[in-house]
Amino acid sequence: DPSMSDPVTVTIEEGIVVVRVDDGRANALTHSVLEALDAALDRAEAEGLAVVMSGRDGRFCAGFDLTVMMAGARERRVLVEKGARVFLRMAEFGRPIVVACTGHALAAGAVWLTCVDWRIGADIDAKIGLNEVAIGMPLPIFAVEMARERLSKRHFLAATAHARIFSPRDAVDAGYLDEVAPPALLHAAAMAKATALGALKDPAFRLTKRLAVRATLRHIRDTLEEDMDRVG
C-alpha cells in the first residue's frame, strides 16, 4: 500500500499547497507525518502560498501515534513536543491554512483544528473532539490553551474537562469547525476558501494574525517545558 510508506503527499494545485495525509489507517501523527507537515509549511512559506490540509475519506486524524505514546515517558515526550511545535507554527503561520476535515478528528487531531485559519468539515457521521480525559489522560497545556483560543466559551469546559465529542455540525457551534460541506464538495470548498484568504494583503494578514494569537502562544511557549515534563 503506497499510502503506508508515504502517508503525506504535497502538491501544488491552482497556486495552493495541498497536503494530504493518508496512512491507510487512522491517520495517526507519527514522527514522519509531523516532519512532513513541517516540510510542507517550509514549501508554502518559501513560495508564499496558502495551504489546504486534508485527511483520508472518513478520517482526518486520530491523534498522536499510540504505539509511541505507550512506549515510554521519553518517547511520549519527544513526540508530543514535536507535535506541539508544529501546531504552534501553524497557529502563527504567515500564510492562510485551511483544513478540509474529512472525518474523525480526535485528541491531537482536534487540537490541529484549533491551530489553523479556517476549518471545513465533511458533513458525515464523524466524531470530533478532545477525548483524552475520557481515557484517563490530562490534556496538555498547549491543547487547553488552543481550545480556549478557538472554541466557543459556552462549550469550552465540556470540550476539555468533560471530553465531549461532537458531530461535524455540532462542531461548528462548538468552534472546532467553521462550516460543513458535502463530502463530494469538500475539497473544492477548501480550495475556494484558501484562494480567498490567500488574496488578503501581506504583510497586513501575517502581522495581524500573529498579533491575534500572540498572548496565547507566548503563554504556551513559556509553559512548554513544564507541560512536556508532565506529559513525560
mmCIF file of C-alpha atoms in Angstrom:
data_model
loop_
_atom_site.group_PDB
_atom_site.id
_atom_site.type_symbol
_atom_site.label_atom_id
_atom_site.label_comp_id
_atom_site.label_asym_id
_atom_site.label_seq_id
_atom_site.Cartn_x
_atom_site.Cartn_y
_atom_site.Cartn_z
ATOM 1 C CA ASP A 1 0.000 0.000 0.000
ATOM 2 C CA PRO A 2 1.769 3.183 -1.162
ATOM 3 C CA SER A 3 -0.042 5.276 1.451
ATOM 4 C CA MET A 4 1.564 3.220 4.206
ATOM 5 C CA SER A 5 5.089 4.079 3.097
ATOM 6 C CA ASP A 6 4.378 7.681 2.127
ATOM 7 C CA PRO A 7 1.469 8.865 4.287
ATOM 8 C CA VAL A 8 1.828 12.559 3.399
ATOM 9 C CA THR A 9 1.689 13.885 -0.153
ATOM 10 C CA VAL A 10 2.276 17.509 -1.074
ATOM 11 C CA THR A 11 1.264 19.017 -4.410
ATOM 12 C CA ILE A 12 0.706 22.470 -5.871
ATOM 13 C CA GLU A 13 -2.821 22.879 -7.199
ATOM 14 C CA GLU A 14 -4.159 26.191 -8.537
ATOM 15 C CA GLY A 15 -1.403 28.052 -6.736
ATOM 16 C CA ILE A 16 -2.130 26.389 -3.379
ATOM 17 C CA VAL A 17 -0.003 23.917 -1.430
ATOM 18 C CA VAL A 18 -2.240 20.869 -0.951
ATOM 19 C CA VAL A 19 -1.223 18.485 1.833
ATOM 20 C CA ARG A 20 -2.961 15.107 2.077
ATOM 21 C CA VAL A 21 -2.436 12.701 4.978
ATOM 22 C CA ASP A 22 -3.381 9.080 4.356
ATOM 23 C CA ASP A 23 -1.651 6.275 6.225
ATOM 24 C CA GLY A 24 -4.284 3.760 5.179
ATOM 25 C CA ARG A 25 -5.478 3.533 8.778
ATOM 26 C CA ALA A 26 -6.471 6.177 11.326
ATOM 27 C CA ASN A 27 -4.058 8.921 10.201
ATOM 28 C CA ALA A 28 -2.063 8.996 13.419
ATOM 29 C CA LEU A 29 0.564 11.671 13.983
ATOM 30 C CA THR A 30 3.909 9.889 13.845
ATOM 31 C CA HIS A 31 7.344 11.480 13.747
ATOM 32 C CA SER A 32 7.451 11.132 9.979
ATOM 33 C CA VAL A 33 3.991 12.664 9.490
ATOM 34 C CA LEU A 34 4.855 15.649 11.693
ATOM 35 C CA GLU A 35 8.142 16.147 9.856
ATOM 36 C CA ALA A 36 6.323 16.006 6.513
ATOM 37 C CA LEU A 37 3.771 18.592 7.693
ATOM 38 C CA ASP A 38 6.608 20.856 8.805
ATOM 39 C CA ALA A 39 8.332 20.436 5.429
ATOM 40 C CA ALA A 40 5.078 21.305 3.648
ATOM 41 C CA LEU A 41 4.921 24.530 5.641
ATOM 42 C CA ASP A 42 8.516 25.247 4.618
ATOM 43 C CA ARG A 43 7.470 24.928 0.988
ATOM 44 C CA ALA A 44 4.417 27.150 1.401
ATOM 45 C CA GLU A 45 6.483 29.745 3.230
ATOM 46 C CA ALA A 46 9.216 29.737 0.577
ATOM 47 C CA GLU A 47 6.697 30.135 -2.254
ATOM 48 C CA GLY A 48 4.332 32.480 -0.409
ATOM 49 C CA LEU A 49 1.312 30.219 -0.936
ATOM 50 C CA ALA A 50 -1.813 29.376 1.047
ATOM 51 C CA VAL A 51 -2.239 25.800 2.282
ATOM 52 C CA VAL A 52 -5.035 23.230 2.235
ATOM 53 C CA MET A 53 -4.644 20.227 4.542
ATOM 54 C CA SER A 54 -6.845 17.143 4.417
ATOM 55 C CA GLY A 55 -7.019 13.517 5.526
ATOM 56 C CA ARG A 56 -8.374 10.342 4.025
ATOM 57 C CA ASP A 57 -12.092 9.812 3.424
ATOM 58 C CA GLY A 58 -13.825 9.349 6.758
ATOM 59 C CA ARG A 59 -10.727 10.042 8.864
ATOM 60 C CA PHE A 60 -8.881 13.292 9.331
ATOM 61 C CA CYS A 61 -6.587 12.462 12.260
ATOM 62 C CA ALA A 62 -6.822 10.131 15.256
ATOM 63 C CA GLY A 63 -4.156 11.948 17.279
ATOM 64 C CA PHE A 64 -0.621 11.014 18.266
ATOM 65 C CA ASP A 65 0.612 7.528 17.377
ATOM 66 C CA LEU A 66 -0.412 5.316 20.295
ATOM 67 C CA THR A 67 2.468 2.901 19.782
ATOM 68 C CA VAL A 68 4.859 5.754 20.564
ATOM 69 C CA MET A 69 2.671 7.184 23.321
ATOM 70 C CA MET A 70 2.714 3.818 25.110
ATOM 71 C CA ALA A 71 6.407 3.099 24.513
ATOM 72 C CA GLY A 72 7.647 5.087 27.494
ATOM 73 C CA ALA A 73 7.938 8.543 29.041
ATOM 74 C CA ARG A 74 10.825 9.755 26.898
ATOM 75 C CA GLU A 75 9.294 8.550 23.644
ATOM 76 C CA ARG A 76 5.956 10.116 24.546
ATOM 77 C CA ARG A 77 7.507 13.438 25.457
ATOM 78 C CA VAL A 78 9.579 13.691 22.268
ATOM 79 C CA LEU A 79 6.598 13.001 20.016
ATOM 80 C CA VAL A 80 4.176 15.312 21.803
ATOM 81 C CA GLU A 81 6.696 18.147 21.938
ATOM 82 C CA LYS A 82 7.352 17.790 18.224
ATOM 83 C CA GLY A 83 3.605 17.929 17.616
ATOM 84 C CA ALA A 84 3.179 20.964 19.846
ATOM 85 C CA ARG A 85 5.861 22.863 17.942
ATOM 86 C CA VAL A 86 4.280 22.042 14.570
ATOM 87 C CA PHE A 87 0.893 23.172 15.890
ATOM 88 C CA LEU A 88 2.385 26.420 17.192
ATOM 89 C CA ARG A 89 3.914 27.032 13.793
ATOM 90 C CA MET A 90 0.528 26.513 12.142
ATOM 91 C CA ALA A 91 -1.148 28.892 14.586
ATOM 92 C CA GLU A 92 1.091 31.811 13.637
ATOM 93 C CA PHE A 93 1.935 30.779 10.072
ATOM 94 C CA GLY A 94 2.283 33.758 7.762
ATOM 95 C CA ARG A 95 0.081 32.306 5.006
ATOM 96 C CA PRO A 96 -3.505 31.051 5.398
ATOM 97 C CA ILE A 97 -4.062 27.391 6.278
ATOM 98 C CA VAL A 98 -7.423 25.788 5.522
ATOM 99 C CA VAL A 99 -8.287 22.299 6.761
ATOM 100 C CA ALA A 100 -10.666 20.013 4.908
ATOM 101 C CA CYS A 101 -11.673 17.819 7.839
ATOM 102 C CA THR A 102 -12.526 14.606 6.023
ATOM 103 C CA GLY A 103 -13.897 12.719 9.034
ATOM 104 C CA HIS A 104 -12.959 11.779 12.581
ATOM 105 C CA ALA A 105 -10.672 14.269 14.344
ATOM 106 C CA LEU A 106 -9.850 13.164 17.868
ATOM 107 C CA ALA A 107 -7.276 14.129 20.511
ATOM 108 C CA ALA A 108 -4.346 15.797 18.715
ATOM 109 C CA GLY A 109 -6.456 15.703 15.549
ATOM 110 C CA ALA A 110 -8.901 18.057 17.270
ATOM 111 C CA VAL A 111 -6.012 20.232 18.516
ATOM 112 C CA TRP A 112 -4.885 20.515 14.886
ATOM 113 C CA LEU A 113 -8.278 22.036 14.041
ATOM 114 C CA THR A 114 -7.757 24.783 16.620
ATOM 115 C CA CYS A 115 -4.449 25.851 15.062
ATOM 116 C CA VAL A 116 -5.435 26.807 11.510
ATOM 117 C CA ASP A 117 -7.244 29.709 9.880
ATOM 118 C CA TRP A 118 -10.385 28.015 8.574
ATOM 119 C CA ARG A 119 -11.902 24.557 9.034
ATOM 120 C CA ILE A 120 -14.458 22.927 6.721
ATOM 121 C CA GLY A 121 -15.806 19.546 7.803
ATOM 122 C CA ALA A 122 -17.305 16.786 5.731
ATOM 123 C CA ASP A 123 -20.996 16.595 6.597
ATOM 124 C CA ILE A 124 -20.902 12.926 7.601
ATOM 125 C CA ASP A 125 -21.262 10.801 10.720
ATOM 126 C CA ALA A 126 -17.917 11.582 12.364
ATOM 127 C CA LYS A 127 -16.506 12.283 15.815
ATOM 128 C CA ILE A 128 -14.609 15.478 16.598
ATOM 129 C CA GLY A 129 -13.160 16.405 19.960
ATOM 130 C CA LEU A 130 -10.627 16.108 22.745
ATOM 131 C CA ASN A 131 -11.243 12.664 24.228
ATOM 132 C CA GLU A 132 -8.154 12.489 26.450
ATOM 133 C CA VAL A 133 -9.894 12.875 29.815
ATOM 134 C CA ALA A 134 -12.323 10.094 28.909
ATOM 135 C CA ILE A 135 -9.397 7.690 28.537
ATOM 136 C CA GLY A 136 -7.604 8.887 31.678
ATOM 137 C CA MET A 137 -5.125 11.360 30.201
ATOM 138 C CA PRO A 138 -4.987 15.002 31.332
ATOM 139 C CA LEU A 139 -4.844 17.484 28.486
ATOM 140 C CA PRO A 140 -1.506 19.234 27.979
ATOM 141 C CA ILE A 141 -1.391 22.988 28.460
ATOM 142 C CA PHE A 142 -0.961 23.707 24.753
ATOM 143 C CA ALA A 143 -4.140 21.766 23.907
ATOM 144 C CA VAL A 144 -6.181 23.548 26.595
ATOM 145 C CA GLU A 145 -4.938 26.985 25.591
ATOM 146 C CA MET A 146 -5.530 26.474 21.866
ATOM 147 C CA ALA A 147 -9.015 25.201 22.718
ATOM 148 C CA ARG A 148 -9.575 28.310 24.824
ATOM 149 C CA GLU A 149 -8.402 30.430 21.894
ATOM 150 C CA ARG A 150 -10.706 28.911 19.278
ATOM 151 C CA LEU A 151 -13.660 27.165 20.909
ATOM 152 C CA SER A 152 -16.895 28.774 22.000
ATOM 153 C CA LYS A 153 -16.837 29.791 25.646
ATOM 154 C CA ARG A 154 -20.196 28.022 26.030
ATOM 155 C CA HIS A 155 -18.594 24.719 25.063
ATOM 156 C CA PHE A 156 -15.056 25.127 26.403
ATOM 157 C CA LEU A 157 -15.396 23.249 29.717
ATOM 158 C CA ALA A 158 -17.441 20.431 28.179
ATOM 159 C CA ALA A 159 -14.979 20.119 25.298
ATOM 160 C CA THR A 160 -11.925 19.917 27.566
ATOM 161 C CA ALA A 161 -12.596 18.681 31.117
ATOM 162 C CA HIS A 162 -15.727 16.721 30.149
ATOM 163 C CA ALA A 163 -14.202 15.227 26.981
ATOM 164 C CA ARG A 164 -17.365 15.920 24.972
ATOM 165 C CA ILE A 165 -17.278 14.650 21.411
ATOM 166 C CA PHE A 166 -19.152 16.495 18.670
ATOM 167 C CA SER A 167 -20.641 15.663 15.298
ATOM 168 C CA PRO A 168 -19.365 17.868 12.446
ATOM 169 C CA ARG A 169 -22.475 20.055 12.541
ATOM 170 C CA ASP A 170 -22.291 20.445 16.317
ATOM 171 C CA ALA A 171 -18.544 21.080 15.984
ATOM 172 C CA VAL A 172 -19.370 24.264 14.059
ATOM 173 C CA ASP A 173 -21.257 25.625 17.060
ATOM 174 C CA ALA A 174 -18.513 24.427 19.409
ATOM 175 C CA GLY A 175 -15.774 26.113 17.376
ATOM 176 C CA TYR A 176 -13.782 23.167 16.053
ATOM 177 C CA LEU A 177 -15.146 23.832 12.556
ATOM 178 C CA ASP A 178 -16.289 26.943 10.704
ATOM 179 C CA GLU A 179 -18.640 25.207 8.274
ATOM 180 C CA VAL A 180 -19.553 21.827 6.825
ATOM 181 C CA ALA A 181 -19.887 20.704 3.221
ATOM 182 C CA PRO A 182 -20.990 17.536 1.423
ATOM 183 C CA PRO A 183 -18.014 15.164 1.106
ATOM 184 C CA ALA A 184 -18.019 15.440 -2.692
ATOM 185 C CA LEU A 185 -17.665 19.222 -2.442
ATOM 186 C CA LEU A 186 -15.262 19.374 0.495
ATOM 187 C CA HIS A 187 -12.008 19.767 -1.437
ATOM 188 C CA ALA A 188 -13.455 22.393 -3.765
ATOM 189 C CA ALA A 189 -14.815 24.360 -0.798
ATOM 190 C CA ALA A 190 -11.441 24.253 0.948
ATOM 191 C CA MET A 191 -9.628 25.341 -2.216
ATOM 192 C CA ALA A 192 -12.030 28.250 -2.724
ATOM 193 C CA LYS A 193 -11.568 29.419 0.857
ATOM 194 C CA ALA A 194 -7.782 29.133 0.624
ATOM 195 C CA THR A 195 -7.863 31.163 -2.602
ATOM 196 C CA ALA A 196 -9.964 33.875 -0.961
ATOM 197 C CA LEU A 197 -7.812 34.053 2.170
ATOM 198 C CA GLY A 198 -4.643 33.883 0.094
ATOM 199 C CA ALA A 199 -5.706 37.072 -1.679
ATOM 200 C CA LEU A 200 -5.521 39.077 1.553
ATOM 201 C CA LYS A 201 -2.717 41.622 1.506
ATOM 202 C CA ASP A 202 0.608 40.841 3.066
ATOM 203 C CA PRO A 203 2.171 41.823 5.457
ATOM 204 C CA ALA A 204 -1.179 43.019 6.827
ATOM 205 C CA PHE A 205 -2.517 39.455 7.103
ATOM 206 C CA ARG A 206 0.649 37.961 8.554
ATOM 207 C CA LEU A 207 1.212 40.672 11.157
ATOM 208 C CA THR A 208 -2.422 40.810 12.260
ATOM 209 C CA LYS A 209 -2.718 37.027 12.566
ATOM 210 C CA ARG A 210 0.378 36.848 14.723
ATOM 211 C CA LEU A 211 -0.854 39.713 16.889
ATOM 212 C CA ALA A 212 -4.221 37.975 17.342
ATOM 213 C CA VAL A 213 -2.639 34.835 18.830
ATOM 214 C CA ARG A 214 0.494 36.342 20.366
ATOM 215 C CA ALA A 215 -0.612 36.244 24.017
ATOM 216 C CA THR A 216 -1.820 32.639 23.806
ATOM 217 C CA LEU A 217 1.291 31.403 22.043
ATOM 218 C CA ARG A 218 3.569 33.266 24.428
ATOM 219 C CA HIS A 219 1.890 31.524 27.375
ATOM 220 C CA ILE A 220 2.184 28.137 25.656
ATOM 221 C CA ARG A 221 5.875 28.656 24.940
ATOM 222 C CA ASP A 222 6.533 29.920 28.476
ATOM 223 C CA THR A 223 4.961 26.764 29.930
ATOM 224 C CA LEU A 224 6.067 24.247 27.284
ATOM 225 C CA GLU A 225 8.916 22.715 29.268
ATOM 226 C CA GLU A 226 6.686 22.254 32.338
ATOM 227 C CA ASP A 227 3.950 20.942 30.056
ATOM 228 C CA MET A 228 6.251 18.351 28.475
ATOM 229 C CA ASP A 229 7.596 17.272 31.866
ATOM 230 C CA ARG A 230 4.030 16.465 32.848
ATOM 231 C CA VAL A 231 3.369 14.667 29.571
ATOM 232 C CA GLY A 232 6.504 12.592 30.088
#
